[in-house]
Amino acid sequence: MKNIVILSGAGISAESGIQTFRDTDGLWENHSIKDVATPAGWRKDRTLVLEFYNQRRRQLKDVKPNKAHELVKALEAFYNVQIITQNIDDLHERAGSTNVLHLHGELNKSRSANNAKLIYSQDGDINIGDKAEDDAQLRPHIVWFGEDVPLMSEAEKIVKEADILIVIGTSMQVYPAAGLVREISAECTLVVINPNDTDFDFNGRAVHIKENATKGMTYLYNELATK
Ligand code: OAD
């Protein structure tokens, strides 16, 4: 079986009702990255940071995977499918996908504020005073700006083995995630699904399906499922 690698971003979950970050009305329009997505923001106001991610976690209970997530799962009948997602939601898993690597962390996990290796599953809110086993405050298991991306080298290895890389619903503005595209082999087919253009330079290698995720994946699935 050939290897399909999916690099997904917030746009794949947009039609499920989850806001993207950088579109008009995106999350970063109304929240400051500095305040809620950096170690400095955490040091300044833990309550604000916890509440931001608690809201996002609560919202997960009201949304469902959409057809794009489902079609990514359905490709597993024909290909080895590995997902590398920048998303912190669990919609790929809830659509049934088997191999999901969360580059930027997961809303449904928490970790010790002092030890990135002490990770827990997290169902409800994280509150001030909730402690890890090392007695440190729990924080969301999210990679904030300025922090290392621990799964990056694993993601690079996966991308190097891709026969087809599908980049779906990401503005390609955040590194090192966006740089993964540079790791593809000379033989790899590169497909981008995004209703908008991005500033990222795909070196002329990308076939751009200029549609939203559900329509773009429907088209691509019909192309790929028959081969
Ligand atoms: P962005 O909000 O930066 O980009 C979302 C992309 O999705 C844009 O290029 C939109 O054109 C596209 N889009 C919007 N609606 C869509 C739809 N229905 N179908 C397909 N595409 C659609 O989100 P990301 O690129 O995921 O990191 O952002 C990367 C990272 O920046 C996130 O993981 C997050 C954020 O800060 C952290 O929080 C660490």
PDB file of C-alpha atoms and ligand atoms in Angstrom:
ATOM      1  CA  MET A   1       0.000   0.000   0.000  1.00  0.00           C
ATOM      2  CA  LYS A   2       1.138   3.526  -0.691  1.00  0.00           C
ATOM      3  CA  ASN A   3       1.646   6.027   2.109  1.00  0.00           C
ATOM      4  CA  ILE A   4      -0.665   8.999   2.371  1.00  0.00           C
ATOM      5  CA  VAL A   5       0.294  11.656   4.877  1.00  0.00           C
ATOM      6  CA  ILE A   6      -2.238  14.296   5.879  1.00  0.00           C
ATOM      7  CA  LEU A   7      -0.980  17.597   7.302  1.00  0.00           C
ATOM      8  CA  SER A   8      -4.103  19.188   8.740  1.00  0.00           C
ATOM      9  CA  GLY A   9      -4.847  22.547  10.310  1.00  0.00           C
ATOM     10  CA  ALA A  10      -7.781  24.404  11.779  1.00  0.00           C
ATOM     11  CA  GLY A  11      -9.572  24.629   8.407  1.00  0.00           C
ATOM     12  CA  ILE A  12     -10.432  20.917   8.406  1.00  0.00           C
ATOM     13  CA  SER A  13     -12.486  21.432  11.580  1.00  0.00           C
ATOM     14  CA  ALA A  14     -14.079  24.725  10.481  1.00  0.00           C
ATOM     15  CA  GLU A  15     -17.149  23.050   9.009  1.00  0.00           C
ATOM     16  CA  SER A  16     -17.637  21.222  12.320  1.00  0.00           C
ATOM     17  CA  GLY A  17     -18.078  24.647  13.910  1.00  0.00           C
ATOM     18  CA  ILE A  18     -14.627  25.163  15.428  1.00  0.00           C
ATOM     19  CA  GLN A  19     -13.169  28.603  14.749  1.00  0.00           C
ATOM     20  CA  THR A  20      -9.878  28.792  12.893  1.00  0.00           C
ATOM     21  CA  PHE A  21      -7.136  31.062  14.252  1.00  0.00           C
ATOM     22  CA  ARG A  22      -6.291  33.546  11.513  1.00  0.00           C
ATOM     23  CA  ASP A  23      -9.403  33.900   9.341  1.00  0.00           C
ATOM     24  CA  THR A  24     -11.719  36.891   9.819  1.00  0.00           C
ATOM     25  CA  ASP A  25     -13.385  36.266  13.185  1.00  0.00           C
ATOM     26  CA  GLY A  26     -10.702  33.669  13.975  1.00  0.00           C
ATOM     27  CA  LEU A  27      -9.612  33.049  17.561  1.00  0.00           C
ATOM     28  CA  TRP A  28      -6.578  35.329  17.308  1.00  0.00           C
ATOM     29  CA  GLU A  29      -8.836  38.280  16.432  1.00  0.00           C
ATOM     30  CA  ASN A  30     -10.340  38.263  19.912  1.00  0.00           C
ATOM     31  CA  HIS A  31      -7.588  36.740  22.008  1.00  0.00           C
ATOM     32  CA  SER A  32      -3.974  37.764  22.234  1.00  0.00           C
ATOM     33  CA  ILE A  33      -1.512  34.987  21.346  1.00  0.00           C
ATOM     34  CA  LYS A  34       0.873  36.512  23.876  1.00  0.00           C
ATOM     35  CA  ASP A  35      -1.689  36.242  26.684  1.00  0.00           C
ATOM     36  CA  VAL A  36      -3.047  32.729  26.089  1.00  0.00           C
ATOM     37  CA  ALA A  37      -0.514  30.813  24.024  1.00  0.00           C
ATOM     38  CA  THR A  38       2.941  31.579  25.431  1.00  0.00           C
ATOM     39  CA  PRO A  39       4.874  30.613  28.569  1.00  0.00           C
ATOM     40  CA  ALA A  40       4.956  34.331  29.471  1.00  0.00           C
ATOM     41  CA  GLY A  41       1.148  34.501  29.312  1.00  0.00           C
ATOM     42  CA  TRP A  42       0.959  31.487  31.632  1.00  0.00           C
ATOM     43  CA  ARG A  43       3.320  33.130  34.126  1.00  0.00           C
ATOM     44  CA  LYS A  44       1.280  36.349  33.984  1.00  0.00           C
ATOM     45  CA  ASP A  45      -2.268  34.989  34.368  1.00  0.00           C
ATOM     46  CA  ARG A  46      -2.840  31.267  34.777  1.00  0.00           C
ATOM     47  CA  THR A  47      -6.577  31.687  35.313  1.00  0.00           C
ATOM     48  CA  LEU A  48      -6.988  33.420  31.956  1.00  0.00           C
ATOM     49  CA  VAL A  49      -4.995  30.748  30.148  1.00  0.00           C
ATOM     50  CA  LEU A  50      -6.849  27.865  31.821  1.00  0.00           C
ATOM     51  CA  GLU A  51     -10.207  29.461  31.014  1.00  0.00           C
ATOM     52  CA  PHE A  52      -9.274  29.932  27.340  1.00  0.00           C
ATOM     53  CA  TYR A  53      -8.495  26.224  26.938  1.00  0.00           C
ATOM     54  CA  ASN A  54     -11.342  25.113  29.239  1.00  0.00           C
ATOM     55  CA  GLN A  55     -13.727  26.891  26.860  1.00  0.00           C
ATOM     56  CA  ARG A  56     -12.166  25.170  23.875  1.00  0.00           C
ATOM     57  CA  ARG A  57     -12.406  21.776  25.652  1.00  0.00           C
ATOM     58  CA  ARG A  58     -16.075  22.330  26.582  1.00  0.00           C
ATOM     59  CA  GLN A  59     -16.839  23.237  22.978  1.00  0.00           C
ATOM     60  CA  LEU A  60     -15.503  19.865  21.804  1.00  0.00           C
ATOM     61  CA  LYS A  61     -18.512  18.183  23.395  1.00  0.00           C
ATOM     62  CA  ASP A  62     -20.844  20.126  21.072  1.00  0.00           C
ATOM     63  CA  VAL A  63     -19.123  19.403  17.762  1.00  0.00           C
ATOM     64  CA  LYS A  64     -18.745  16.372  15.537  1.00  0.00           C
ATOM     65  CA  PRO A  65     -16.280  15.275  12.876  1.00  0.00           C
ATOM     66  CA  ASN A  66     -17.313  16.428   9.411  1.00  0.00           C
ATOM     67  CA  LYS A  67     -17.171  14.706   6.040  1.00  0.00           C
ATOM     68  CA  ALA A  68     -13.543  15.707   5.510  1.00  0.00           C
ATOM     69  CA  HIS A  69     -12.441  13.917   8.694  1.00  0.00           C
ATOM     70  CA  GLU A  70     -14.572  10.932   7.653  1.00  0.00           C
ATOM     71  CA  LEU A  71     -13.084  10.738   4.164  1.00  0.00           C
ATOM     72  CA  VAL A  72      -9.561  10.934   5.553  1.00  0.00           C
ATOM     73  CA  LYS A  73     -10.477   7.900   7.675  1.00  0.00           C
ATOM     74  CA  ALA A  74     -12.055   6.163   4.654  1.00  0.00           C
ATOM     75  CA  LEU A  75      -8.756   6.416   2.737  1.00  0.00           C
ATOM     76  CA  GLU A  76      -7.392   3.808   5.166  1.00  0.00           C
ATOM     77  CA  ALA A  77      -9.150   1.157   3.035  1.00  0.00           C
ATOM     78  CA  PHE A  78      -6.695   1.871   0.218  1.00  0.00           C
ATOM     79  CA  TYR A  79      -3.583   3.428   1.776  1.00  0.00           C
ATOM     80  CA  ASN A  80      -1.426   3.575   4.866  1.00  0.00           C
ATOM     81  CA  VAL A  81      -2.721   6.861   6.202  1.00  0.00           C
ATOM     82  CA  GLN A  82      -0.773   8.870   8.750  1.00  0.00           C
ATOM     83  CA  ILE A  83      -2.194  12.141  10.009  1.00  0.00           C
ATOM     84  CA  ILE A  84       0.000  14.930  11.316  1.00  0.00           C
ATOM     85  CA  THR A  85      -2.352  17.510  12.728  1.00  0.00           C
ATOM     86  CA  GLN A  86      -1.705  20.943  14.150  1.00  0.00           C
ATOM     87  CA  ASN A  87      -5.165  20.752  15.678  1.00  0.00           C
ATOM     88  CA  ILE A  88      -5.726  20.256  19.369  1.00  0.00           C
ATOM     89  CA  ASP A  89      -9.254  18.884  18.868  1.00  0.00           C
ATOM     90  CA  ASP A  90      -9.946  15.145  18.694  1.00  0.00           C
ATOM     91  CA  LEU A  91     -12.094  15.096  15.558  1.00  0.00           C
ATOM     92  CA  HIS A  92      -9.712  12.916  13.534  1.00  0.00           C
ATOM     93  CA  GLU A  93      -9.817  10.282  16.292  1.00  0.00           C
ATOM     94  CA  ARG A  94     -13.591  10.541  16.616  1.00  0.00           C
ATOM     95  CA  ALA A  95     -13.882   9.970  12.860  1.00  0.00           C
ATOM     96  CA  GLY A  96     -12.023   6.698  13.486  1.00  0.00           C
ATOM     97  CA  SER A  97      -8.569   7.547  12.112  1.00  0.00           C
ATOM     98  CA  THR A  98      -5.926   5.191  13.433  1.00  0.00           C
ATOM     99  CA  ASN A  99      -2.647   7.095  13.230  1.00  0.00           C
ATOM    100  CA  VAL A 100      -2.878  10.668  14.492  1.00  0.00           C
ATOM    101  CA  LEU A 101       0.132  12.680  15.596  1.00  0.00           C
ATOM    102  CA  HIS A 102      -0.780  15.915  17.398  1.00  0.00           C
ATOM    103  CA  LEU A 103       2.078  18.268  16.708  1.00  0.00           C
ATOM    104  CA  HIS A 104       0.702  21.086  18.897  1.00  0.00           C
ATOM    105  CA  GLY A 105      -0.761  18.983  21.703  1.00  0.00           C
ATOM    106  CA  GLU A 106      -4.259  17.914  22.664  1.00  0.00           C
ATOM    107  CA  LEU A 107      -7.107  19.629  24.485  1.00  0.00           C
ATOM    108  CA  ASN A 108      -8.106  16.365  26.135  1.00  0.00           C
ATOM    109  CA  LYS A 109      -4.787  16.086  27.909  1.00  0.00           C
ATOM    110  CA  SER A 110      -3.140  18.035  30.719  1.00  0.00           C
ATOM    111  CA  ARG A 111       0.372  18.020  32.024  1.00  0.00           C
ATOM    112  CA  SER A 112       2.528  19.136  34.881  1.00  0.00           C
ATOM    113  CA  ALA A 113       3.572  22.771  34.520  1.00  0.00           C
ATOM    114  CA  ASN A 114       7.046  21.686  35.655  1.00  0.00           C
ATOM    115  CA  ASN A 115       7.525  18.449  33.753  1.00  0.00           C
ATOM    116  CA  ALA A 116       6.457  17.983  30.128  1.00  0.00           C
ATOM    117  CA  LYS A 117       6.635  14.199  30.538  1.00  0.00           C
ATOM    118  CA  LEU A 118       3.887  13.987  33.179  1.00  0.00           C
ATOM    119  CA  ILE A 119       0.859  13.891  30.882  1.00  0.00           C
ATOM    120  CA  TYR A 120      -2.720  12.938  31.830  1.00  0.00           C
ATOM    121  CA  SER A 121      -6.017  12.522  30.069  1.00  0.00           C
ATOM    122  CA  GLN A 122      -8.276  15.477  30.834  1.00  0.00           C
ATOM    123  CA  ASP A 123     -12.024  15.291  30.548  1.00  0.00           C
ATOM    124  CA  GLY A 124     -13.394  18.449  32.178  1.00  0.00           C
ATOM    125  CA  ASP A 125     -11.944  21.821  33.173  1.00  0.00           C
ATOM    126  CA  ILE A 126      -8.454  22.309  34.555  1.00  0.00           C
ATOM    127  CA  ASN A 127      -8.702  24.527  37.623  1.00  0.00           C
ATOM    128  CA  ILE A 128      -6.184  26.430  39.698  1.00  0.00           C
ATOM    129  CA  GLY A 129      -5.070  23.995  42.399  1.00  0.00           C
ATOM    130  CA  ASP A 130      -5.354  20.879  40.209  1.00  0.00           C
ATOM    131  CA  LYS A 131      -1.986  19.218  40.644  1.00  0.00           C
ATOM    132  CA  ALA A 132       0.165  16.700  38.815  1.00  0.00           C
ATOM    133  CA  GLU A 133       1.896  13.912  40.724  1.00  0.00           C
ATOM    134  CA  ASP A 134       4.980  16.138  41.167  1.00  0.00           C
ATOM    135  CA  ASP A 135       2.705  18.594  42.995  1.00  0.00           C
ATOM    136  CA  ALA A 136       2.976  21.193  40.214  1.00  0.00           C
ATOM    137  CA  GLN A 137      -0.102  22.945  38.821  1.00  0.00           C
ATOM    138  CA  LEU A 138      -1.665  21.189  35.833  1.00  0.00           C
ATOM    139  CA  ARG A 139      -1.603  23.093  32.547  1.00  0.00           C
ATOM    140  CA  PRO A 140      -3.073  22.287  29.142  1.00  0.00           C
ATOM    141  CA  HIS A 141      -1.031  19.824  27.089  1.00  0.00           C
ATOM    142  CA  ILE A 142      -0.537  22.383  24.345  1.00  0.00           C
ATOM    143  CA  VAL A 143       2.647  23.484  22.617  1.00  0.00           C
ATOM    144  CA  TRP A 144       2.788  27.231  23.101  1.00  0.00           C
ATOM    145  CA  PHE A 145       4.668  29.723  20.960  1.00  0.00           C
ATOM    146  CA  GLY A 146       8.311  29.708  21.971  1.00  0.00           C
ATOM    147  CA  GLU A 147       8.199  26.100  23.182  1.00  0.00           C
ATOM    148  CA  ASP A 148       9.801  23.065  21.567  1.00  0.00           C
ATOM    149  CA  VAL A 149       7.650  20.850  19.375  1.00  0.00           C
ATOM    150  CA  PRO A 150       8.560  17.453  20.830  1.00  0.00           C
ATOM    151  CA  LEU A 151       7.047  15.352  18.014  1.00  0.00           C
ATOM    152  CA  MET A 152       8.785  17.245  15.213  1.00  0.00           C
ATOM    153  CA  SER A 153      11.466  14.684  14.365  1.00  0.00           C
ATOM    154  CA  GLU A 154       8.875  11.890  14.330  1.00  0.00           C
ATOM    155  CA  ALA A 155       6.748  14.013  11.975  1.00  0.00           C
ATOM    156  CA  GLU A 156       9.725  14.650   9.670  1.00  0.00           C
ATOM    157  CA  LYS A 157      10.379  10.913   9.348  1.00  0.00           C
ATOM    158  CA  ILE A 158       6.744  10.305   8.425  1.00  0.00           C
ATOM    159  CA  VAL A 159       6.710  13.051   5.777  1.00  0.00           C
ATOM    160  CA  LYS A 160       9.895  11.755   4.144  1.00  0.00           C
ATOM    161  CA  GLU A 161       8.117   8.415   3.510  1.00  0.00           C
ATOM    162  CA  ALA A 162       4.999   9.971   1.968  1.00  0.00           C
ATOM    163  CA  ASP A 163       3.935   8.968  -1.536  1.00  0.00           C
ATOM    164  CA  ILE A 164       1.170  11.553  -1.349  1.00  0.00           C
ATOM    165  CA  LEU A 165       1.068  14.516   1.052  1.00  0.00           C
ATOM    166  CA  ILE A 166      -2.299  16.233   1.507  1.00  0.00           C
ATOM    167  CA  VAL A 167      -2.064  19.641   3.178  1.00  0.00           C
ATOM    168  CA  ILE A 168      -5.539  20.598   4.299  1.00  0.00           C
ATOM    169  CA  GLY A 169      -6.942  23.659   6.073  1.00  0.00           C
ATOM    170  CA  THR A 170      -3.762  25.321   7.246  1.00  0.00           C
ATOM    171  CA  SER A 171      -2.466  28.835   6.594  1.00  0.00           C
ATOM    172  CA  MET A 172       1.113  27.430   6.678  1.00  0.00           C
ATOM    173  CA  GLN A 173       2.187  30.392   8.776  1.00  0.00           C
ATOM    174  CA  VAL A 174       3.380  28.533  11.838  1.00  0.00           C
ATOM    175  CA  TYR A 175       6.815  26.923  11.990  1.00  0.00           C
ATOM    176  CA  PRO A 176       8.261  24.387  12.373  1.00  0.00           C
ATOM    177  CA  ALA A 177       5.001  22.690  11.258  1.00  0.00           C
ATOM    178  CA  ALA A 178       4.868  24.417   7.854  1.00  0.00           C
ATOM    179  CA  GLY A 179       8.472  23.444   7.145  1.00  0.00           C
ATOM    180  CA  LEU A 180       7.453  19.762   7.094  1.00  0.00           C
ATOM    181  CA  VAL A 181       6.423  20.203   3.459  1.00  0.00           C
ATOM    182  CA  ARG A 182      10.098  20.742   2.588  1.00  0.00           C
ATOM    183  CA  GLU A 183      10.827  17.172   3.732  1.00  0.00           C
ATOM    184  CA  ILE A 184       8.890  15.408   0.963  1.00  0.00           C
ATOM    185  CA  SER A 185      10.774  13.215  -1.496  1.00  0.00           C
ATOM    186  CA  ALA A 186      11.195  14.127  -5.154  1.00  0.00           C
ATOM    187  CA  GLU A 187       8.577  11.501  -6.089  1.00  0.00           C
ATOM    188  CA  CYS A 188       5.921  12.598  -3.594  1.00  0.00           C
ATOM    189  CA  THR A 189       2.673  14.075  -4.947  1.00  0.00           C
ATOM    190  CA  LEU A 190       1.666  17.220  -3.063  1.00  0.00           C
ATOM    191  CA  VAL A 191      -1.988  18.285  -2.851  1.00  0.00           C
ATOM    192  CA  VAL A 192      -3.301  21.357  -1.020  1.00  0.00           C
ATOM    193  CA  ILE A 193      -6.961  21.760  -0.036  1.00  0.00           C
ATOM    194  CA  ASN A 194      -7.779  25.304   1.026  1.00  0.00           C
ATOM    195  CA  PRO A 195     -10.486  27.698  -0.227  1.00  0.00           C
ATOM    196  CA  ASN A 196      -7.908  30.482  -0.024  1.00  0.00           C
ATOM    197  CA  ASP A 197      -4.389  31.076  -1.265  1.00  0.00           C
ATOM    198  CA  THR A 198      -1.602  31.094   1.295  1.00  0.00           C
ATOM    199  CA  ASP A 199       1.698  32.981   1.204  1.00  0.00           C
ATOM    200  CA  PHE A 200       3.617  29.720   1.540  1.00  0.00           C
ATOM    201  CA  ASP A 201       5.934  28.862  -1.349  1.00  0.00           C
ATOM    202  CA  PHE A 202       5.186  25.292  -2.420  1.00  0.00           C
ATOM    203  CA  ASN A 203       7.915  25.585  -5.082  1.00  0.00           C
ATOM    204  CA  GLY A 204       5.385  24.968  -7.811  1.00  0.00           C
ATOM    205  CA  ARG A 205       4.890  21.386  -6.617  1.00  0.00           C
ATOM    206  CA  ALA A 206       1.373  21.626  -5.195  1.00  0.00           C
ATOM    207  CA  VAL A 207      -1.880  20.808  -6.914  1.00  0.00           C
ATOM    208  CA  HIS A 208      -4.215  23.296  -5.203  1.00  0.00           C
ATOM    209  CA  ILE A 209      -7.856  22.218  -4.776  1.00  0.00           C
ATOM    210  CA  LYS A 210      -9.369  25.594  -3.999  1.00  0.00           C
ATOM    211  CA  GLU A 211     -12.372  24.368  -2.024  1.00  0.00           C
ATOM    212  CA  ASN A 212     -13.394  23.983   1.579  1.00  0.00           C
ATOM    213  CA  ALA A 213     -12.333  20.790   3.327  1.00  0.00           C
ATOM    214  CA  THR A 214     -15.501  18.729   2.817  1.00  0.00           C
ATOM    215  CA  LYS A 215     -15.865  19.514  -0.878  1.00  0.00           C
ATOM    216  CA  GLY A 216     -12.142  19.272  -1.564  1.00  0.00           C
ATOM    217  CA  MET A 217     -11.821  15.932   0.243  1.00  0.00           C
ATOM    218  CA  THR A 218     -14.869  14.541  -1.591  1.00  0.00           C
ATOM    219  CA  TYR A 219     -13.236  15.354  -4.909  1.00  0.00           C
ATOM    220  CA  LEU A 220      -9.847  13.997  -3.846  1.00  0.00           C
ATOM    221  CA  TYR A 221     -11.304  10.855  -2.274  1.00  0.00           C
ATOM    222  CA  ASN A 222     -13.038   9.999  -5.541  1.00  0.00           C
ATOM    223  CA  GLU A 223      -9.719  10.415  -7.365  1.00  0.00           C
ATOM    224  CA  LEU A 224      -7.703   8.382  -4.889  1.00  0.00           C
ATOM    225  CA  ALA A 225     -10.125   5.647  -3.813  1.00  0.00           C
ATOM    226  CA  THR A 226     -10.328   4.135  -7.254  1.00  0.00           C
ATOM    227  CA  LYS A 227      -6.554   3.833  -7.760  1.00  0.00           C
TER     228      LYS A 227
HETATM  229  P1  OAD B   1      -5.085  29.156  10.649  1.00  0.00           P
HETATM  230  O1  OAD B   1      -6.260  29.770  11.302  1.00  0.00           O
HETATM  231  O2  OAD B   1      -3.819  29.908  10.634  1.00  0.00           O
HETATM  232  O3  OAD B   1      -5.438  28.822   9.132  1.00  0.00           O
HETATM  233  C1  OAD B   1      -6.617  28.178   8.798  1.00  0.00           C
HETATM  234  C2  OAD B   1      -6.607  27.910   7.304  1.00  0.00           C
HETATM  235  O4  OAD B   1      -7.785  27.172   7.005  1.00  0.00           O
HETATM  236  C3  OAD B   1      -6.629  29.158   6.424  1.00  0.00           C
HETATM  237  O5  OAD B   1      -5.622  29.060   5.434  1.00  0.00           O
HETATM  238  C4  OAD B   1      -8.019  29.147   5.800  1.00  0.00           C
HETATM  239  O6  OAD B   1      -7.998  29.621   4.442  1.00  0.00           O
HETATM  240  C5  OAD B   1      -8.352  27.672   5.813  1.00  0.00           C
HETATM  241  N1  OAD B   1      -9.785  27.382   5.900  1.00  0.00           N
HETATM  242  C6  OAD B   1     -10.789  28.124   6.433  1.00  0.00           C
HETATM  243  N2  OAD B   1     -11.960  27.488   6.315  1.00  0.00           N
HETATM  244  C7  OAD B   1     -11.712  26.312   5.697  1.00  0.00           C
HETATM  245  C8  OAD B   1     -12.513  25.198   5.290  1.00  0.00           C
HETATM  246  N3  OAD B   1     -13.834  25.155   5.506  1.00  0.00           N
HETATM  247  N4  OAD B   1     -11.891  24.172   4.677  1.00  0.00           N
HETATM  248  C9  OAD B   1     -10.547  24.191   4.440  1.00  0.00           C
HETATM  249  N5  OAD B   1      -9.753  25.209   4.799  1.00  0.00           N
HETATM  250  C10 OAD B   1     -10.317  26.249   5.416  1.00  0.00           C
HETATM  251  O7  OAD B   1      -4.899  27.698  11.312  1.00  0.00           O
HETATM  252  P2  OAD B   1      -3.612  26.763  11.308  1.00  0.00           P
HETATM  253  O8  OAD B   1      -2.867  26.866  10.030  1.00  0.00           O
HETATM  254  O9  OAD B   1      -4.083  25.424  11.743  1.00  0.00           O
HETATM  255  O10 OAD B   1      -1.114  26.671  17.162  1.00  0.00           O
HETATM  256  O11 OAD B   1      -2.763  27.396  12.470  1.00  0.00           O
HETATM  257  C11 OAD B   1      -1.554  26.811  12.844  1.00  0.00           C
HETATM  258  C12 OAD B   1      -1.351  26.960  14.319  1.00  0.00           C
HETATM  259  O12 OAD B   1      -1.477  28.330  14.683  1.00  0.00           O
HETATM  260  C13 OAD B   1      -2.370  26.277  15.180  1.00  0.00           C
HETATM  261  O13 OAD B   1      -2.073  24.897  15.395  1.00  0.00           O
HETATM  262  C14 OAD B   1      -2.309  27.033  16.461  1.00  0.00           C
HETATM  263  C15 OAD B   1      -2.249  28.429  15.907  1.00  0.00           C
HETATM  264  O14 OAD B   1      -1.680  29.385  16.671  1.00  0.00           O
HETATM  265  C16 OAD B   1      -1.071  26.715  18.504  1.00  0.00           C
HETATM  266  O15 OAD B   1      -1.995  27.124  19.177  1.00  0.00           O
HETATM  267  C17 OAD B   1       0.207  26.239  19.071  1.00  0.00           C
END
